[in-house]
Amino acid sequence: GETTDGILSLTYFSKDFVITPRFVILPGYPFLLQLGQWIGIGGVLWGRSIACLSGLLVLIPLWRYARRWMGAEMTAMTCLMALFSPLLWQWSLKVMPDTTFLLLFWWALERLTAAYLDHHPRAWVEACLAGVAAACVRPEGLLLLPWILVLESQLGHRSSWTRKVFFLLSWAFPVYLIKEKIFLLFSAYREGMGLGPNTVDANFPIV
């Protein structure tokens, strides 16, 4: 894994970056790697440290989310199962953006839930910011966009023009990042499912 997405993330802001049609790399995780290089602790170890820390911190929004519907014992069991998940361990020990995205995505979901159930005004803003950050790490973060928009529209009289402008400005950046890569993204997903051009044309014309 570190010979593909990881290398591209490490070299994203350098002159050695190679543009490849197979991968869609967004600047969120590479920016964190670059931040380490600026303070003198960059490289593979720094990238793994970010991934590992994110894999641990994801337990915080997971705990808060699960605690709404379950007791402390079952919530602790849920977090324990997540902590020892082989999939989480796999990506926590590599220079990969997956756990960073997972942390931001779950944080946005937890804040969205708080905004919807508790009518917490600041929770929607926090969900919006976490969603934007997630979308800057992996393009799947854009899946949060319609939910944040729907919840904002349901705020009714509590919704202000300031909130609408904030929403538009904050989401303009990740949308700008992905706008030229959207067809490349569909191609990458198609390849990830093992559907080559010949296979798709012959057997899956709807794709």
Coordinates of N, CA and C in Angstrom, one line a residue:
G1 N 0.8 -1.2 0.0 CA 0.0 0.0 0.0 C 0.9 1.3 0.0
E2 N 2.0 1.3 0.7 CA 2.8 2.5 0.8 C 3.6 2.8 -0.5
T3 N 3.6 1.9 -1.4 CA 4.2 2.1 -2.7 C 3.3 2.8 -3.7
T4 N 2.0 3.0 -3.3 CA 1.1 3.7 -4.2 C 0.6 5.0 -3.6
D5 N -0.5 4.9 -2.8 CA -1.1 6.1 -2.2 C -0.1 6.8 -1.3
G6 N 0.7 6.0 -0.5 CA 1.6 6.5 0.5 C 2.7 7.3 -0.2
I7 N 3.3 6.8 -1.2 CA 4.4 7.6 -1.9 C 3.8 8.8 -2.5
L8 N 2.7 8.7 -3.1 CA 2.0 9.9 -3.7 C 1.7 11.0 -2.7
S9 N 1.3 10.5 -1.5 CA 1.0 11.5 -0.4 C 2.3 12.1 0.1
L10 N 3.4 11.3 0.2 CA 4.6 11.9 0.7 C 5.3 12.9 -0.3
T11 N 5.0 12.7 -1.6 CA 5.6 13.6 -2.6 C 4.6 14.6 -3.2
Y12 N 3.4 14.7 -2.6 CA 2.4 15.6 -3.2 C 2.8 17.0 -3.4
F13 N 3.6 17.6 -2.5 CA 3.9 19.0 -2.6 C 5.4 19.2 -3.1
S14 N 6.0 18.1 -3.6 CA 7.4 18.2 -4.0 C 7.4 18.1 -5.5
K15 N 8.6 18.4 -6.1 CA 8.8 18.4 -7.5 C 8.8 17.0 -8.1
D16 N 9.0 16.0 -7.2 CA 9.0 14.6 -7.6 C 7.6 13.9 -7.7
F17 N 6.6 14.7 -7.4 CA 5.2 14.2 -7.5 C 4.9 13.7 -8.9
V18 N 4.4 12.5 -9.0 CA 4.1 11.9 -10.3 C 2.6 11.9 -10.5
I19 N 2.0 12.5 -11.5 CA 0.6 12.5 -11.7 C 0.2 11.2 -12.4
T20 N -0.6 10.4 -11.7 CA -0.9 9.1 -12.3 C -2.4 8.9 -12.4
P21 N -2.9 8.3 -13.5 CA -4.4 8.2 -13.7 C -5.0 7.2 -12.8
R22 N -4.3 6.4 -12.0 CA -4.9 5.4 -11.2 C -5.4 5.8 -9.9
F23 N -4.9 6.9 -9.4 CA -5.2 7.3 -8.0 C -5.6 8.8 -7.9
V24 N -6.6 9.0 -7.1 CA -7.1 10.4 -6.8 C -6.6 10.7 -5.4
I25 N -5.5 11.5 -5.4 CA -5.0 11.9 -4.1 C -5.4 13.4 -3.8
L26 N -6.0 13.6 -2.7 CA -6.4 15.0 -2.3 C -5.4 15.5 -1.3
P27 N -5.3 16.8 -1.1 CA -4.2 17.4 -0.4 C -4.3 17.4 1.2
G28 N -5.4 16.9 1.7 CA -5.6 16.9 3.2 C -4.5 16.2 3.9
Y29 N -4.4 14.9 3.7 CA -3.4 14.1 4.3 C -1.9 14.4 3.9
P30 N -1.7 14.7 2.6 CA -0.3 15.2 2.3 C 0.1 16.5 3.0
F31 N -0.9 17.3 3.3 CA -0.6 18.6 4.0 C -0.1 18.3 5.4
L32 N -0.7 17.3 6.1 CA -0.2 16.9 7.4 C 1.2 16.3 7.3
L33 N 1.5 15.6 6.3 CA 2.8 15.1 6.1 C 3.8 16.2 5.9
Q34 N 3.4 17.2 5.1 CA 4.3 18.3 4.8 C 4.5 19.1 6.0
L35 N 3.5 19.2 6.9 CA 3.6 19.9 8.2 C 4.7 19.3 9.0
G36 N 4.8 18.0 9.0 CA 5.9 17.3 9.7 C 7.2 17.6 9.1
Q37 N 7.3 17.7 7.8 CA 8.6 18.1 7.2 C 9.0 19.5 7.5
W38 N 8.1 20.4 7.7 CA 8.4 21.8 8.0 C 9.0 21.9 9.4
I39 N 8.6 21.0 10.3 CA 9.1 21.0 11.7 C 10.2 20.0 11.9
G40 N 10.6 19.4 10.8 CA 11.8 18.5 10.8 C 11.6 17.1 11.2
I41 N 10.4 16.6 11.2 CA 10.1 15.2 11.5 C 9.3 14.5 10.5
G42 N 9.6 14.8 9.2 CA 8.8 14.3 8.1 C 9.2 12.9 7.8
G43 N 8.6 12.3 6.7 CA 9.0 11.0 6.2 C 8.0 9.9 6.6
V44 N 8.4 8.7 6.4 CA 7.5 7.6 6.5 C 7.0 7.4 8.0
L45 N 7.9 7.6 8.9 CA 7.6 7.4 10.3 C 6.5 8.4 10.8
W46 N 6.7 9.7 10.3 CA 5.7 10.7 10.6 C 4.3 10.4 10.0
G47 N 4.3 9.9 8.8 CA 3.1 9.5 8.1 C 2.4 8.4 8.9
R48 N 3.2 7.4 9.3 CA 2.6 6.3 10.1 C 2.1 6.8 11.4
S49 N 2.8 7.7 12.0 CA 2.3 8.2 13.3 C 1.0 8.9 13.2
I50 N 0.8 9.7 12.1 CA -0.5 10.4 11.9 C -1.6 9.4 11.7
A51 N -1.3 8.3 10.9 CA -2.3 7.3 10.7 C -2.7 6.5 12.0
C52 N -1.6 6.2 12.8 CA -1.9 5.5 14.0 C -2.7 6.4 15.0
L53 N -2.3 7.6 15.2 CA -3.0 8.5 16.1 C -4.5 8.7 15.7
S54 N -4.7 8.9 14.4 CA -6.0 9.0 13.9 C -6.9 7.7 14.2
G55 N -6.2 6.6 14.0 CA -6.9 5.3 14.3 C -7.3 5.2 15.7
L56 N -6.6 5.8 16.6 CA -6.9 5.8 18.1 C -8.0 6.8 18.4
L57 N -7.9 8.0 17.8 CA -8.8 9.1 18.1 C -10.2 8.9 17.5
V58 N -10.3 8.0 16.5 CA -11.6 7.7 16.0 C -12.5 7.1 17.0
L59 N -11.9 6.5 18.1 CA -12.7 5.9 19.2 C -13.5 7.0 19.9
I60 N -13.1 8.3 19.9 CA -13.8 9.3 20.6 C -15.2 9.6 20.0
P61 N -15.3 9.9 18.6 CA -16.6 10.1 18.1 C -17.4 8.8 18.1
L62 N -16.7 7.7 17.9 CA -17.5 6.4 18.0 C -18.1 6.2 19.3
W63 N -17.4 6.5 20.4 CA -18.0 6.4 21.7 C -19.1 7.3 21.9
R64 N -19.0 8.6 21.5 CA -20.1 9.6 21.7 C -21.3 9.2 20.9
Y65 N -21.1 8.7 19.7 CA -22.2 8.3 18.8 C -22.9 7.1 19.4
A66 N -22.2 6.0 19.8 CA -22.8 4.8 20.3 C -23.5 5.0 21.6
R67 N -22.9 6.0 22.4 CA -23.4 6.2 23.8 C -24.9 6.7 23.8
R68 N -25.3 7.3 22.7 CA -26.7 7.8 22.6 C -27.7 6.7 22.7
W69 N -27.4 5.5 22.2 CA -28.4 4.5 22.1 C -28.1 3.2 23.0
M70 N -26.9 3.2 23.5 CA -26.5 2.0 24.3 C -25.9 2.4 25.7
G71 N -25.8 1.5 26.6 CA -25.2 1.7 27.8 C -23.7 1.8 27.7
A72 N -23.1 2.1 28.8 CA -21.6 2.3 28.8 C -20.9 1.0 28.5
E73 N -21.5 -0.1 29.0 CA -20.8 -1.4 28.8 C -20.8 -1.8 27.3
M74 N -21.9 -1.7 26.7 CA -22.0 -2.0 25.3 C -21.2 -1.0 24.4
T75 N -21.2 0.2 24.8 CA -20.5 1.2 24.0 C -19.0 0.9 24.1
A76 N -18.5 0.5 25.3 CA -17.1 0.2 25.5 C -16.8 -1.1 24.7
M77 N -17.7 -2.0 24.6 CA -17.4 -3.2 23.8 C -17.3 -2.8 22.3
T78 N -18.2 -1.9 21.9 CA -18.1 -1.5 20.5 C -16.8 -0.8 20.2
C79 N -16.3 0.0 21.1 CA -15.0 0.7 20.8 C -13.9 -0.3 20.9
L80 N -14.0 -1.3 21.8 CA -13.0 -2.4 21.9 C -12.9 -3.2 20.6
M81 N -14.1 -3.5 20.1 CA -14.1 -4.3 18.8 C -13.5 -3.4 17.7
A82 N -13.7 -2.1 17.7 CA -13.1 -1.3 16.7 C -11.6 -1.2 16.9
L83 N -11.2 -1.1 18.1 CA -9.8 -0.9 18.4 C -8.9 -2.1 17.9
F84 N -9.5 -3.3 18.0 CA -8.8 -4.5 17.6 C -9.3 -5.0 16.2
S85 N -9.9 -4.1 15.5 CA -10.3 -4.5 14.1 C -9.1 -4.7 13.2
P86 N -9.0 -5.8 12.5 CA -7.8 -6.0 11.7 C -7.7 -5.0 10.6
L87 N -8.9 -4.5 10.1 CA -8.9 -3.5 9.0 C -8.3 -2.2 9.5
L88 N -8.7 -1.8 10.7 CA -8.2 -0.5 11.3 C -6.7 -0.6 11.6
W89 N -6.3 -1.8 12.0 CA -4.8 -2.0 12.3 C -4.1 -1.9 11.0
Q90 N -4.6 -2.5 9.9 CA -3.9 -2.5 8.7 C -3.6 -1.1 8.2
W91 N -4.6 -0.2 8.3 CA -4.3 1.2 7.7 C -3.7 2.1 8.8
S92 N -3.8 1.7 10.0 CA -3.2 2.6 11.1 C -1.7 2.5 11.1
L93 N -1.1 1.5 10.5 CA 0.3 1.2 10.5 C 1.0 1.6 9.2
K94 N 0.3 2.3 8.3 CA 0.9 2.6 7.0 C 0.7 4.1 6.7
V95 N 1.5 4.5 5.8 CA 1.4 5.9 5.3 C 0.2 6.0 4.4
M96 N -1.0 6.0 4.9 CA -2.2 6.0 4.1 C -3.2 7.0 4.8
P97 N -4.1 7.6 4.0 CA -5.0 8.6 4.5 C -6.3 8.0 5.1
D98 N -6.4 6.6 5.1 CA -7.7 6.0 5.5 C -8.2 6.3 6.9
T99 N -7.3 6.2 7.9 CA -7.7 6.4 9.3 C -8.0 7.9 9.5
T100 N -7.2 8.8 8.9 CA -7.5 10.2 9.0 C -8.8 10.5 8.5
F101 N -9.2 10.0 7.3 CA -10.5 10.2 6.8 C -11.6 9.6 7.7
L102 N -11.3 8.4 8.2 CA -12.3 7.8 9.1 C -12.6 8.6 10.3
L103 N -11.6 9.2 10.9 CA -11.7 10.1 12.1 C -12.6 11.3 11.8
L104 N -12.3 11.9 10.7 CA -13.0 13.2 10.3 C -14.5 12.8 9.9
F105 N -14.6 11.7 9.2 CA -16.0 11.3 8.7 C -16.9 11.0 9.9
W106 N -16.4 10.2 10.9 CA -17.1 9.8 12.0 C -17.4 11.0 12.9
W107 N -16.4 11.9 13.0 CA -16.7 13.2 13.8 C -17.8 14.0 13.2
A108 N -17.8 14.1 11.9 CA -18.9 14.8 11.2 C -20.3 14.1 11.4
L109 N -20.3 12.8 11.4 CA -21.5 12.0 11.6 C -22.0 12.3 13.0
E110 N -21.1 12.2 14.0 CA -21.5 12.4 15.4 C -22.1 13.8 15.6
R111 N -21.4 14.8 15.0 CA -21.9 16.2 15.1 C -23.2 16.4 14.4
L112 N -23.4 15.8 13.3 CA -24.7 15.9 12.6 C -25.8 15.3 13.4
T113 N -25.5 14.2 14.1 CA -26.5 13.6 15.0 C -26.9 14.5 16.1
A114 N -25.8 15.2 16.7 CA -26.1 16.1 17.8 C -26.9 17.3 17.3
A115 N -26.6 17.8 16.1 CA -27.4 18.9 15.6 C -28.8 18.6 15.3
Y116 N -29.1 17.3 14.9 CA -30.4 16.9 14.6 C -31.2 16.5 15.8
L117 N -30.6 15.8 16.7 CA -31.4 15.3 17.9 C -31.4 16.3 19.0
D118 N -30.3 17.0 19.3 CA -30.2 18.0 20.4 C -30.5 19.4 20.0
H119 N -30.6 19.7 18.7 CA -30.8 21.0 18.2 C -29.7 22.0 18.7
H120 N -28.5 21.4 18.6 CA -27.3 22.2 19.1 C -26.9 23.0 17.9
P121 N -26.9 24.4 18.1 CA -26.6 25.2 16.9 C -25.1 25.1 16.5
R122 N -24.2 25.0 17.4 CA -22.8 24.9 17.1 C -22.4 23.5 16.5
A123 N -23.2 22.5 16.8 CA -22.9 21.2 16.3 C -23.0 21.1 14.8
W124 N -23.9 21.9 14.2 CA -24.0 21.9 12.7 C -22.8 22.5 12.1
V125 N -22.3 23.5 12.7 CA -21.0 24.2 12.2 C -19.9 23.2 12.3
E126 N -19.8 22.6 13.4 CA -18.7 21.6 13.6 C -18.8 20.4 12.6
A127 N -20.0 20.0 12.4 CA -20.2 18.9 11.4 C -19.8 19.4 10.0
C128 N -20.1 20.6 9.7 CA -19.8 21.1 8.4 C -18.3 21.2 8.2
L129 N -17.5 21.7 9.2 CA -16.1 21.8 9.2 C -15.4 20.4 9.1
A130 N -15.9 19.5 9.9 CA -15.4 18.1 9.9 C -15.6 17.4 8.5
G131 N -16.8 17.7 8.0 CA -17.1 17.1 6.6 C -16.2 17.7 5.6
V132 N -16.0 19.0 5.6 CA -15.1 19.6 4.6 C -13.7 19.0 4.8
A133 N -13.2 18.9 6.0 CA -11.9 18.3 6.2 C -11.8 16.9 5.7
A134 N -12.9 16.1 5.9 CA -12.9 14.7 5.4 C -12.9 14.7 3.9
A135 N -13.6 15.6 3.3 CA -13.7 15.7 1.8 C -12.4 16.1 1.2
C136 N -11.5 16.8 2.0 CA -10.2 17.2 1.6 C -9.2 16.1 1.7
V137 N -9.5 15.0 2.4 CA -8.6 13.9 2.6 C -9.0 12.8 1.6
R138 N -10.2 12.5 1.5 CA -10.7 11.5 0.5 C -12.0 12.0 -0.1
P139 N -12.2 11.7 -1.4 CA -13.4 12.2 -2.1 C -14.7 11.7 -1.6
E140 N -14.6 10.5 -0.8 CA -15.9 10.0 -0.3 C -16.5 10.9 0.8
G141 N -15.7 11.9 1.3 CA -16.2 12.9 2.2 C -17.3 13.7 1.6
L142 N -17.4 13.8 0.3 CA -18.5 14.5 -0.4 C -19.9 13.9 -0.1
L143 N -19.9 12.6 0.3 CA -21.1 11.9 0.6 C -21.8 12.6 1.8
L144 N -21.1 13.4 2.6 CA -21.7 14.1 3.7 C -22.4 15.3 3.3
L145 N -22.1 15.9 2.1 CA -22.6 17.1 1.7 C -24.1 17.2 1.6
P146 N -24.8 16.3 1.0 CA -26.3 16.4 1.0 C -26.9 16.3 2.3
W147 N -26.4 15.5 3.2 CA -26.9 15.4 4.6 C -26.8 16.7 5.4
I148 N -25.6 17.3 5.2 CA -25.4 18.6 5.9 C -26.3 19.7 5.3
L149 N -26.5 19.6 4.0 CA -27.4 20.6 3.3 C -28.9 20.4 3.7
V150 N -29.3 19.1 3.8 CA -30.7 18.9 4.2 C -30.9 19.3 5.6
L151 N -30.0 19.0 6.5 CA -30.1 19.4 7.9 C -30.2 20.9 8.1
E152 N -29.4 21.6 7.3 CA -29.4 23.1 7.3 C -30.7 23.6 6.9
S153 N -31.3 23.0 5.8 CA -32.6 23.5 5.4 C -33.7 23.2 6.4
Q154 N -33.5 22.2 7.2 CA -34.6 21.9 8.2 C -34.5 22.8 9.5
L155 N -33.4 23.6 9.5 CA -33.3 24.5 10.7 C -34.3 25.6 10.7
G156 N -34.9 25.8 9.5 CA -36.0 26.8 9.5 C -35.6 28.2 9.9
H157 N -36.3 28.8 10.8 CA -36.1 30.2 11.2 C -34.7 30.3 11.9
R158 N -34.2 29.2 12.4 CA -32.9 29.3 13.1 C -31.7 29.4 12.1
S159 N -32.0 29.1 10.8 CA -31.0 29.2 9.8 C -30.9 30.7 9.3
S160 N -29.7 31.2 9.2 CA -29.4 32.6 8.8 C -28.6 32.6 7.5
W161 N -28.6 33.8 6.9 CA -27.8 34.0 5.7 C -26.3 33.8 6.0
T162 N -25.9 34.1 7.2 CA -24.5 33.9 7.6 C -24.1 32.4 7.5
R163 N -25.1 31.6 8.0 CA -24.9 30.1 7.9 C -24.8 29.6 6.5
K164 N -25.7 30.2 5.6 CA -25.7 29.7 4.2 C -24.4 30.1 3.5
V165 N -23.9 31.4 3.8 CA -22.7 31.8 3.2 C -21.5 30.9 3.7
F166 N -21.5 30.6 5.0 CA -20.5 29.8 5.5 C -20.5 28.4 4.9
F167 N -21.7 27.9 4.7 CA -21.8 26.6 4.0 C -21.2 26.6 2.6
L168 N -21.6 27.6 1.8 CA -21.2 27.7 0.4 C -19.7 27.9 0.3
L169 N -19.1 28.8 1.2 CA -17.7 29.0 1.1 C -16.9 27.8 1.6
S170 N -17.3 27.2 2.6 CA -16.5 26.1 3.2 C -16.5 24.9 2.2
W171 N -17.6 24.6 1.6 CA -17.7 23.4 0.7 C -17.2 23.7 -0.7
A172 N -16.9 25.0 -1.0 CA -16.4 25.3 -2.4 C -15.0 24.8 -2.6
F173 N -14.2 24.7 -1.5 CA -12.8 24.2 -1.7 C -12.8 22.7 -2.1
P174 N -13.4 21.8 -1.3 CA -13.3 20.4 -1.7 C -14.0 20.1 -3.0
V175 N -15.1 20.9 -3.3 CA -15.7 20.7 -4.6 C -14.8 21.1 -5.8
Y176 N -14.1 22.2 -5.5 CA -13.1 22.7 -6.5 C -12.0 21.6 -6.7
L177 N -11.5 21.0 -5.6 CA -10.5 20.0 -5.7 C -10.9 18.8 -6.5
I178 N -12.1 18.4 -6.5 CA -12.6 17.2 -7.1 C -13.2 17.4 -8.5
K179 N -13.5 18.6 -8.9 CA -14.3 18.9 -10.1 C -13.6 18.4 -11.3
E180 N -12.2 18.4 -11.4 CA -11.5 18.0 -12.6 C -11.2 16.5 -12.5
K181 N -11.5 15.9 -11.3 CA -11.1 14.5 -11.1 C -12.2 13.5 -11.0
I182 N -13.5 14.1 -11.3 CA -14.6 13.3 -11.0 C -14.7 12.0 -12.0
F183 N -14.4 12.2 -13.3 CA -14.4 11.1 -14.2 C -13.2 10.1 -13.9
L184 N -12.1 10.7 -13.5 CA -11.0 9.8 -13.1 C -11.4 9.0 -11.8
L185 N -12.2 9.6 -10.9 CA -12.6 8.9 -9.7 C -13.5 7.7 -10.1
F186 N -14.5 7.9 -11.0 CA -15.3 6.8 -11.5 C -14.5 5.7 -12.1
S187 N -13.5 6.1 -12.9 CA -12.6 5.1 -13.5 C -11.8 4.3 -12.5
A188 N -11.4 5.0 -11.4 CA -10.6 4.3 -10.4 C -11.5 3.3 -9.6
Y189 N -12.7 3.7 -9.4 CA -13.7 2.8 -8.7 C -14.0 1.6 -9.6
R190 N -14.1 1.9 -10.9 CA -14.4 0.8 -11.8 C -13.3 -0.2 -11.8
E191 N -12.0 0.3 -11.8 CA -10.9 -0.6 -11.8 C -10.8 -1.3 -10.5
G192 N -11.1 -0.6 -9.4 CA -11.1 -1.3 -8.1 C -12.0 -2.5 -8.0
M193 N -13.1 -2.4 -8.7 CA -14.1 -3.5 -8.7 C -13.7 -4.6 -9.7
G194 N -12.6 -4.4 -10.4 CA -12.1 -5.4 -11.3 C -12.8 -5.4 -12.7
L195 N -13.4 -4.2 -13.0 CA -14.1 -4.0 -14.3 C -13.2 -3.2 -15.2
G196 N -12.5 -3.9 -16.1 CA -11.7 -3.2 -17.1 C -12.6 -2.7 -18.2
P197 N -12.0 -1.9 -19.1 CA -12.8 -1.3 -20.2 C -13.5 -2.3 -21.0
N198 N -12.8 -3.4 -21.4 CA -13.4 -4.5 -22.2 C -14.5 -5.2 -21.5
T199 N -14.3 -5.5 -20.2 CA -15.3 -6.1 -19.4 C -16.5 -5.3 -19.2
V200 N -16.3 -4.0 -19.0 CA -17.5 -3.1 -18.8 C -18.3 -3.0 -20.0
D201 N -17.6 -2.8 -21.1 CA -18.3 -2.6 -22.4 C -19.1 -3.8 -22.8
A202 N -18.5 -5.0 -22.5 CA -19.1 -6.2 -23.0 C -20.3 -6.7 -22.1
N203 N -20.0 -6.6 -20.8 CA -20.9 -7.3 -19.8 C -21.7 -6.3 -18.9
F204 N -21.2 -5.1 -18.8 CA -21.8 -4.1 -17.9 C -22.0 -2.8 -18.6
P205 N -22.8 -2.7 -19.6 CA -23.0 -1.5 -20.3 C -23.5 -0.3 -19.5
I206 N -24.3 -0.6 -18.5 CA -24.9 0.5 -17.7 C -23.8 1.2 -16.9
V207 N -22.7 0.6 -16.6 CA -21.6 1.2 -15.8 C -21.0 2.3 -16.7

